[in-house]
């Protein structure tokens, strides 16, 4: 699923990246990748509240780059 999320990231398909990240999170909620990807996509789409929530969750799980956005 991470490869699919990265694929959408490269193509700047933000809505599809949200869907891929949702799937990643449902499969492995303890991993940070899905939350970070979804945060970036939400931020790009202008959904700042959703992006902040995902950055917070990724940071709480130990994702270092997410703390830069808080």
mmCIF file with all atom_site columns, C-alpha atoms in Angstrom:
data_model
loop_
_atom_site.group_PDB
_atom_site.id
_atom_site.type_symbol
_atom_site.label_atom_id
_atom_site.label_alt_id
_atom_site.label_comp_id
_atom_site.label_asym_id
_atom_site.label_entity_id
_atom_site.label_seq_id
_atom_site.pdbx_PDB_ins_code
_atom_site.Cartn_x
_atom_site.Cartn_y
_atom_site.Cartn_z
_atom_site.occupancy
_atom_site.B_iso_or_equiv
_atom_site.pdbx_formal_charge
_atom_site.auth_seq_id
_atom_site.auth_comp_id
_atom_site.auth_asym_id
_atom_site.auth_atom_id
_atom_site.pdbx_PDB_model_num
ATOM 1  C CA . UNK A 1 1  ? 0.000  0.000  0.000  1.00 0.00 ? 1  UNK A CA 1
ATOM 2  C CA . UNK A 1 2  ? 2.882  2.367  0.678  1.00 0.00 ? 2  UNK A CA 1
ATOM 3  C CA . UNK A 1 3  ? 4.015  2.011  -2.942 1.00 0.00 ? 3  UNK A CA 1
ATOM 4  C CA . UNK A 1 4  ? 0.522  2.942  -4.120 1.00 0.00 ? 4  UNK A CA 1
ATOM 5  C CA . UNK A 1 5  ? 0.519  5.996  -1.837 1.00 0.00 ? 5  UNK A CA 1
ATOM 6  C CA . UNK A 1 6  ? 3.930  7.039  -3.180 1.00 0.00 ? 6  UNK A CA 1
ATOM 7  C CA . UNK A 1 7  ? 2.663  6.573  -6.738 1.00 0.00 ? 7  UNK A CA 1
ATOM 8  C CA . UNK A 1 8  ? -0.240 8.955  -6.116 1.00 0.00 ? 8  UNK A CA 1
ATOM 9  C CA . UNK A 1 9  ? 2.140  11.370 -4.362 1.00 0.00 ? 9  UNK A CA 1
ATOM 10 C CA . UNK A 1 10 ? 4.413  11.515 -7.440 1.00 0.00 ? 10 UNK A CA 1
ATOM 11 C CA . UNK A 1 11 ? 1.428  12.098 -9.712 1.00 0.00 ? 11 UNK A CA 1
ATOM 12 C CA . UNK A 1 12 ? -0.054 14.651 -7.301 1.00 0.00 ? 12 UNK A CA 1
ATOM 13 C CA . UNK A 1 13 ? -3.317 12.699 -7.102 1.00 0.00 ? 13 UNK A CA 1
ATOM 14 C CA . UNK A 1 14 ? -4.144 13.933 -3.619 1.00 0.00 ? 14 UNK A CA 1
ATOM 15 C CA . UNK A 1 15 ? -7.664 12.511 -3.279 1.00 0.00 ? 15 UNK A CA 1
ATOM 16 C CA . UNK A 1 16 ? -6.456 9.077  -4.338 1.00 0.00 ? 16 UNK A CA 1
ATOM 17 C CA . UNK A 1 17 ? -3.556 9.420  -1.936 1.00 0.00 ? 17 UNK A CA 1
ATOM 18 C CA . UNK A 1 18 ? -6.022 10.031 0.908  1.00 0.00 ? 18 UNK A CA 1
ATOM 19 C CA . UNK A 1 19 ? -7.820 6.815  -0.037 1.00 0.00 ? 19 UNK A CA 1
ATOM 20 C CA . UNK A 1 20 ? -4.535 4.859  -0.190 1.00 0.00 ? 20 UNK A CA 1
ATOM 21 C CA . UNK A 1 21 ? -3.456 6.294  3.170  1.00 0.00 ? 21 UNK A CA 1
ATOM 22 C CA . UNK A 1 22 ? -6.832 5.385  4.690  1.00 0.00 ? 22 UNK A CA 1
ATOM 23 C CA . UNK A 1 23 ? -6.247 1.818  3.576  1.00 0.00 ? 23 UNK A CA 1
ATOM 24 C CA . UNK A 1 24 ? -2.692 1.824  4.962  1.00 0.00 ? 24 UNK A CA 1
ATOM 25 C CA . UNK A 1 25 ? -3.973 3.074  8.311  1.00 0.00 ? 25 UNK A CA 1
ATOM 26 C CA . UNK A 1 26 ? -6.728 0.465  8.456  1.00 0.00 ? 26 UNK A CA 1
ATOM 27 C CA . UNK A 1 27 ? -4.210 -2.324 7.778  1.00 0.00 ? 27 UNK A CA 1
ATOM 28 C CA . UNK A 1 28 ? -1.425 -1.088 10.089 1.00 0.00 ? 28 UNK A CA 1
ATOM 29 C CA . UNK A 1 29 ? -2.604 1.681  12.431 1.00 0.00 ? 29 UNK A CA 1
ATOM 30 C CA . UNK A 1 30 ? 0.643  1.517  14.417 1.00 0.00 ? 30 UNK A CA 1
ATOM 31 C CA . UNK A 1 31 ? 2.725  2.699  11.424 1.00 0.00 ? 31 UNK A CA 1
ATOM 32 C CA . UNK A 1 32 ? 3.365  6.387  10.789 1.00 0.00 ? 32 UNK A CA 1
ATOM 33 C CA . UNK A 1 33 ? 3.517  6.370  6.985  1.00 0.00 ? 33 UNK A CA 1
ATOM 34 C CA . UNK A 1 34 ? -0.222 6.383  6.384  1.00 0.00 ? 34 UNK A CA 1
ATOM 35 C CA . UNK A 1 35 ? -0.887 9.240  8.778  1.00 0.00 ? 35 UNK A CA 1
ATOM 36 C CA . UNK A 1 36 ? 1.910  11.338 7.306  1.00 0.00 ? 36 UNK A CA 1
ATOM 37 C CA . UNK A 1 37 ? 0.847  10.727 3.708  1.00 0.00 ? 37 UNK A CA 1
ATOM 38 C CA . UNK A 1 38 ? -2.760 11.504 4.513  1.00 0.00 ? 38 UNK A CA 1
ATOM 39 C CA . UNK A 1 39 ? -1.703 14.677 6.347  1.00 0.00 ? 39 UNK A CA 1
ATOM 40 C CA . UNK A 1 40 ? 0.250  15.927 3.331  1.00 0.00 ? 40 UNK A CA 1
ATOM 41 C CA . UNK A 1 41 ? -2.663 15.172 1.018  1.00 0.00 ? 41 UNK A CA 1
ATOM 42 C CA . UNK A 1 42 ? -5.182 16.871 3.305  1.00 0.00 ? 42 UNK A CA 1
ATOM 43 C CA . UNK A 1 43 ? -2.946 19.918 3.618  1.00 0.00 ? 43 UNK A CA 1
ATOM 44 C CA . UNK A 1 44 ? -2.555 20.169 -0.146 1.00 0.00 ? 44 UNK A CA 1
ATOM 45 C CA . UNK A 1 45 ? -6.328 19.876 -0.583 1.00 0.00 ? 45 UNK A CA 1
ATOM 46 C CA . UNK A 1 46 ? -6.865 22.660 1.947  1.00 0.00 ? 46 UNK A CA 1
ATOM 47 C CA . UNK A 1 47 ? -8.257 20.450 4.731  1.00 0.00 ? 47 UNK A CA 1
ATOM 48 C CA . UNK A 1 48 ? -6.023 21.938 7.409  1.00 0.00 ? 48 UNK A CA 1
ATOM 49 C CA . UNK A 1 49 ? -7.890 20.580 10.445 1.00 0.00 ? 49 UNK A CA 1
ATOM 50 C CA . UNK A 1 50 ? -7.688 17.018 9.105  1.00 0.00 ? 50 UNK A CA 1
ATOM 51 C CA . UNK A 1 51 ? -4.017 17.515 8.201  1.00 0.00 ? 51 UNK A CA 1
ATOM 52 C CA . UNK A 1 52 ? -3.204 18.753 11.702 1.00 0.00 ? 52 UNK A CA 1
ATOM 53 C CA . UNK A 1 53 ? -4.919 15.754 13.290 1.00 0.00 ? 53 UNK A CA 1
ATOM 54 C CA . UNK A 1 54 ? -2.911 13.363 11.098 1.00 0.00 ? 54 UNK A CA 1
ATOM 55 C CA . UNK A 1 55 ? 0.366  15.194 11.736 1.00 0.00 ? 55 UNK A CA 1
ATOM 56 C CA . UNK A 1 56 ? -0.324 14.945 15.459 1.00 0.00 ? 56 UNK A CA 1
ATOM 57 C CA . UNK A 1 57 ? -1.027 11.225 15.240 1.00 0.00 ? 57 UNK A CA 1
ATOM 58 C CA . UNK A 1 58 ? 2.092  10.571 13.137 1.00 0.00 ? 58 UNK A CA 1
ATOM 59 C CA . UNK A 1 59 ? 4.189  12.596 15.585 1.00 0.00 ? 59 UNK A CA 1
ATOM 60 C CA . UNK A 1 60 ? 2.721  10.724 18.553 1.00 0.00 ? 60 UNK A CA 1
ATOM 61 C CA . UNK A 1 61 ? 3.761  7.465  16.882 1.00 0.00 ? 61 UNK A CA 1
ATOM 62 C CA . UNK A 1 62 ? 7.307  8.770  16.396 1.00 0.00 ? 62 UNK A CA 1
ATOM 63 C CA . UNK A 1 63 ? 7.399  10.275 12.893 1.00 0.00 ? 63 UNK A CA 1
ATOM 64 C CA . UNK A 1 64 ? 10.079 12.985 13.110 1.00 0.00 ? 64 UNK A CA 1
ATOM 65 C CA . UNK A 1 65 ? 9.096  15.071 10.082 1.00 0.00 ? 65 UNK A CA 1
ATOM 66 C CA . UNK A 1 66 ? 5.531  15.422 11.352 1.00 0.00 ? 66 UNK A CA 1
ATOM 67 C CA . UNK A 1 67 ? 6.680  17.429 14.357 1.00 0.00 ? 67 UNK A CA 1
ATOM 68 C CA . UNK A 1 68 ? 7.894  20.150 11.979 1.00 0.00 ? 68 UNK A CA 1
ATOM 69 C CA . UNK A 1 69 ? 4.265  20.871 11.041 1.00 0.00 ? 69 UNK A CA 1
ATOM 70 C CA . UNK A 1 70 ? 2.940  21.192 14.582 1.00 0.00 ? 70 UNK A CA 1
#
